[in-house]
Amino acid sequence: MLKVYNKIIQISGNVIVLNARNITYGELAVISSREQSSLAEVIRIDGDRIYLQVFAGSSGISTNDEVRFTGAPMRTSFSENLLGRVFNGIGKPRDNGPDLRENPVDIGGPTVNPSKRIVPSRMIHTGIPMIDLFNSLVESQKISIFTTSGEPYNELLVRIAMQAEVDIIVLGGMGLRFDDYLFFRHTLAEQGALNRSVLYVHTAADPTVECLTVPDLCLAVSERFALGGKRVLVLLTDMKNFCDSLKEIAIIMEQVPSNRGYPGDLYSQLACRYEKAVDFKDAGSVTILSVTTMPGNDVTHPVPDNTGYITEGQYYLNNGRIEPFGSLSRLKQLVNKNTREDHRALMDNMVQLYADYQETLEKRSMGFRMSSWDEKLLKYGTAFEAQLMDLSVNIHLFEALDRGWQILADCFAPNETGLKNELVTRFWPGVKK
């Protein structure tokens, strides 16, 4: 029997409070006001006092409106019909398509039992050399792009969505500007990638509380696709907006703030989403790539700081390029041993030479005289940035490896690189094989 109440004792922002019994955490309720009906979710239970966050906002709700508990948590439809569709933060169509209700699945469930997981062993090719060559993206990995506002991180996500060698893309947008939402939708449609994608988009004009459900919706349907044998890549942007929504709700509920006003359970809130990344035994996989913007490029900010402890590496997007320093894929050693014999050696050597190039730039800026070696490093660094670091470069991993060897051959003699003779003999351009 559904429980119905008509006495709201407090309305604070998007959170309402009433007295009720036998209610469970996460349970869904319908609030019927004179103007409309709104969905709400139980977010706190304090004895008989129940706190609900209203997805559509509390505007228009009065203290004598009817609150009807459904007895079930929030659910979303799952089927192949999701592909090519765009939904809002509570799973309602944003593309004027039909509302899907078949096969409802719970969102926000527990993470996968470790016994059902396998060790990651497959690389996801993206066509971006700074990822594929230097910090490979691995199936079932959870990794974030650390960047700042104004960097082309959404453009980078679209490229990955179009080029990643996976079966399904699930994109979750949180706090997006409307033109960013249109950019995602139109670009994926024009490039033919929308038919293998599902989009859950919360814009800056939508109610704040809907931002909190976007990752859960994405991960719930991704897990179902993966159980069906699909390789799924989940793209989330921007997790800073997600955390700001958590902060706003925590302030309304008068929780004791932690670092910079964020709630004390920020780490747990992020971890329970990121830990949904999994490679199923005898099934598919879920890989999570998120964007985390850092205010003032401050990596000690609570959001990137907590994210760094949870995820298995990060990509630093700075000045329109993925930097080789600071960027790290902690799982790359599981896959780059199986790509090509020269992958690891070339990767390490080119990063070391680029570090030497950075030191040479500092020497030149201070007026030191450039040696012949310095001149070679300057030539190398310029070629490295233009032919591999530039985000417009779109080549397969093996072509990127060949290009790396060509850059070395254009700037150095074989004995100046520090690479093993057997690798030089086999891969150096112009050497008779």
mmCIF file of N, CA and C in Angstrom, residues 107-153:
data_model
loop_
_atom_site.group_PDB
_atom_site.id
_atom_site.type_symbol
_atom_site.label_atom_id
_atom_site.label_comp_id
_atom_site.label_asym_id
_atom_site.label_seq_id
_atom_site.Cartn_x
_atom_site.Cartn_y
_atom_site.Cartn_z
ATOM 1 N N ILE A 107 18.816 2.664 -10.264
ATOM 2 C CA ILE A 107 20.066 3.408 -10.421
ATOM 3 C C ILE A 107 20.735 3.530 -9.052
ATOM 4 N N GLY A 108 22.026 3.787 -9.081
ATOM 5 C CA GLY A 108 22.737 3.990 -7.823
ATOM 6 C C GLY A 108 22.923 2.723 -7.016
ATOM 7 N N GLY A 109 22.940 1.562 -7.657
ATOM 8 C CA GLY A 109 23.133 0.305 -6.942
ATOM 9 C C GLY A 109 24.568 0.095 -6.497
ATOM 10 N N PRO A 110 24.851 -1.039 -5.852
ATOM 11 C CA PRO A 110 26.214 -1.318 -5.367
ATOM 12 C C PRO A 110 27.173 -1.599 -6.516
ATOM 13 N N THR A 111 28.459 -1.505 -6.217
ATOM 14 C CA THR A 111 29.481 -1.818 -7.218
ATOM 15 C C THR A 111 29.592 -3.335 -7.385
ATOM 16 N N VAL A 112 30.280 -3.742 -8.433
ATOM 17 C CA VAL A 112 30.369 -5.159 -8.779
ATOM 18 C C VAL A 112 31.278 -5.897 -7.794
ATOM 19 N N ASN A 113 30.876 -7.111 -7.436
ATOM 20 C CA ASN A 113 31.680 -7.960 -6.574
ATOM 21 C C ASN A 113 33.053 -8.191 -7.217
ATOM 22 N N PRO A 114 34.144 -7.979 -6.470
ATOM 23 C CA PRO A 114 35.486 -8.168 -7.065
ATOM 24 C C PRO A 114 35.706 -9.547 -7.671
ATOM 25 N N SER A 115 35.004 -10.558 -7.180
ATOM 26 C CA SER A 115 35.188 -11.905 -7.721
ATOM 27 C C SER A 115 34.663 -12.029 -9.140
ATOM 28 N N LYS A 116 33.823 -11.083 -9.552
ATOM 29 C CA LYS A 116 33.275 -11.095 -10.899
ATOM 30 C C LYS A 116 34.129 -10.293 -11.878
ATOM 31 N N ARG A 117 35.195 -9.672 -11.381
ATOM 32 C CA ARG A 117 36.048 -8.842 -12.217
ATOM 33 C C ARG A 117 37.247 -9.638 -12.708
ATOM 34 N N ILE A 118 37.833 -9.179 -13.795
ATOM 35 C CA ILE A 118 39.079 -9.755 -14.286
ATOM 36 C C ILE A 118 40.116 -8.645 -14.411
ATOM 37 N N VAL A 119 41.390 -9.023 -14.477
ATOM 38 C CA VAL A 119 42.467 -8.033 -14.592
ATOM 39 C C VAL A 119 42.399 -7.377 -15.969
ATOM 40 N N PRO A 120 42.409 -6.040 -16.035
ATOM 41 C CA PRO A 120 42.345 -5.359 -17.341
ATOM 42 C C PRO A 120 43.499 -5.778 -18.235
ATOM 43 N N SER A 121 43.199 -5.997 -19.519
ATOM 44 C CA SER A 121 44.246 -6.479 -20.415
ATOM 45 C C SER A 121 44.094 -5.964 -21.842
ATOM 46 N N ARG A 122 43.082 -5.115 -22.102
ATOM 47 C CA ARG A 122 42.838 -4.665 -23.471
ATOM 48 C C ARG A 122 42.884 -3.140 -23.539
ATOM 49 N N MET A 123 43.540 -2.664 -24.568
ATOM 50 C CA MET A 123 43.688 -1.221 -24.774
ATOM 51 C C MET A 123 42.516 -0.682 -25.590
ATOM 52 N N ILE A 124 42.106 0.551 -25.273
ATOM 53 C CA ILE A 124 41.105 1.248 -26.070
ATOM 54 C C ILE A 124 41.829 2.268 -26.946
ATOM 55 N N HIS A 125 41.866 2.033 -28.255
ATOM 56 C CA HIS A 125 42.527 2.955 -29.178
ATOM 57 C C HIS A 125 41.624 4.164 -29.412
ATOM 58 N N THR A 126 42.218 5.360 -29.325
ATOM 59 C CA THR A 126 41.457 6.604 -29.489
ATOM 60 C C THR A 126 41.902 7.418 -30.695
ATOM 61 N N GLY A 127 43.048 7.107 -31.290
ATOM 62 C CA GLY A 127 43.565 7.911 -32.395
ATOM 63 C C GLY A 127 44.279 9.168 -31.939
ATOM 64 N N ILE A 128 44.451 9.346 -30.623
ATOM 65 C CA ILE A 128 45.138 10.512 -30.068
ATOM 66 C C ILE A 128 46.496 10.045 -29.549
ATOM 67 N N PRO A 129 47.605 10.455 -30.169
ATOM 68 C CA PRO A 129 48.923 9.921 -29.809
ATOM 69 C C PRO A 129 49.296 10.102 -28.340
ATOM 70 N N MET A 130 48.927 11.241 -27.748
ATOM 71 C CA MET A 130 49.306 11.493 -26.361
ATOM 72 C C MET A 130 48.585 10.564 -25.403
ATOM 73 N N ILE A 131 47.538 9.911 -25.859
ATOM 74 C CA ILE A 131 46.864 8.887 -25.053
ATOM 75 C C ILE A 131 47.365 7.509 -25.458
ATOM 76 N N ASP A 132 47.224 7.174 -26.728
ATOM 77 C CA ASP A 132 47.548 5.822 -27.181
ATOM 78 C C ASP A 132 49.025 5.479 -26.986
ATOM 79 N N LEU A 133 49.909 6.410 -27.299
ATOM 80 C CA LEU A 133 51.338 6.134 -27.258
ATOM 81 C C LEU A 133 51.923 6.299 -25.859
ATOM 82 N N PHE A 134 51.555 7.376 -25.172
ATOM 83 C CA PHE A 134 52.240 7.710 -23.926
ATOM 84 C C PHE A 134 51.473 7.323 -22.659
ATOM 85 N N ASN A 135 50.156 7.322 -22.688
ATOM 86 C CA ASN A 135 49.365 6.953 -21.511
ATOM 87 C C ASN A 135 48.110 6.225 -21.965
ATOM 88 N N SER A 136 48.283 4.967 -22.317
ATOM 89 C CA SER A 136 47.221 4.187 -22.947
ATOM 90 C C SER A 136 45.985 4.095 -22.052
ATOM 91 N N LEU A 137 44.819 4.232 -22.699
ATOM 92 C CA LEU A 137 43.537 4.043 -22.024
ATOM 93 C C LEU A 137 43.192 2.560 -22.060
ATOM 94 N N VAL A 138 42.849 2.001 -20.905
ATOM 95 C CA VAL A 138 42.653 0.563 -20.764
ATOM 96 C C VAL A 138 41.191 0.276 -20.436
ATOM 97 N N GLU A 139 40.685 -0.798 -20.995
ATOM 98 C CA GLU A 139 39.306 -1.201 -20.686
ATOM 99 C C GLU A 139 39.132 -1.415 -19.189
ATOM 100 N N SER A 140 38.013 -0.923 -18.668
ATOM 101 C CA SER A 140 37.623 -0.982 -17.253
ATOM 102 C C SER A 140 38.401 -0.005 -16.388
ATOM 103 N N GLN A 141 39.177 0.879 -17.002
ATOM 104 C CA GLN A 141 39.915 1.881 -16.240
ATOM 105 C C GLN A 141 38.988 3.018 -15.835
ATOM 106 N N LYS A 142 39.283 3.628 -14.711
ATOM 107 C CA LYS A 142 38.635 4.869 -14.298
ATOM 108 C C LYS A 142 39.717 5.947 -14.267
ATOM 109 N N ILE A 143 39.557 6.973 -15.077
ATOM 110 C CA ILE A 143 40.591 7.990 -15.233
ATOM 111 C C ILE A 143 39.925 9.317 -15.543
ATOM 112 N N SER A 144 40.560 10.410 -15.145
ATOM 113 C CA SER A 144 39.963 11.729 -15.312
ATOM 114 C C SER A 144 40.887 12.658 -16.091
ATOM 115 N N ILE A 145 40.292 13.608 -16.780
ATOM 116 C CA ILE A 145 41.028 14.676 -17.453
ATOM 117 C C ILE A 145 41.049 15.871 -16.518
ATOM 118 N N PHE A 146 42.215 16.230 -15.993
ATOM 119 C CA PHE A 146 42.365 17.400 -15.139
ATOM 120 C C PHE A 146 42.650 18.610 -16.037
ATOM 121 N N THR A 147 41.848 19.631 -15.911
ATOM 122 C CA THR A 147 41.980 20.780 -16.802
ATOM 123 C C THR A 147 41.412 22.016 -16.121
ATOM 124 N N THR A 148 41.336 23.110 -16.844
ATOM 125 C CA THR A 148 40.761 24.340 -16.322
ATOM 126 C C THR A 148 39.673 24.833 -17.257
ATOM 127 N N SER A 149 38.866 25.715 -16.756
ATOM 128 C CA SER A 149 37.793 26.274 -17.562
ATOM 129 C C SER A 149 38.382 27.022 -18.756
ATOM 130 N N GLY A 150 37.805 26.791 -19.928
ATOM 131 C CA GLY A 150 38.297 27.440 -21.139
ATOM 132 C C GLY A 150 39.122 26.526 -22.013
ATOM 133 N N GLU A 151 39.602 25.409 -21.469
ATOM 134 C CA GLU A 151 40.343 24.445 -22.279
ATOM 135 C C GLU A 151 39.352 23.629 -23.129
ATOM 136 N N PRO A 152 39.794 23.089 -24.262
ATOM 137 C CA PRO A 152 38.876 22.366 -25.166
ATOM 138 C C PRO A 152 38.593 20.930 -24.714
ATOM 139 N N TYR A 153 38.151 20.761 -23.468
ATOM 140 C CA TYR A 153 37.942 19.402 -22.971
ATOM 141 C C TYR A 153 36.701 18.762 -23.574
#
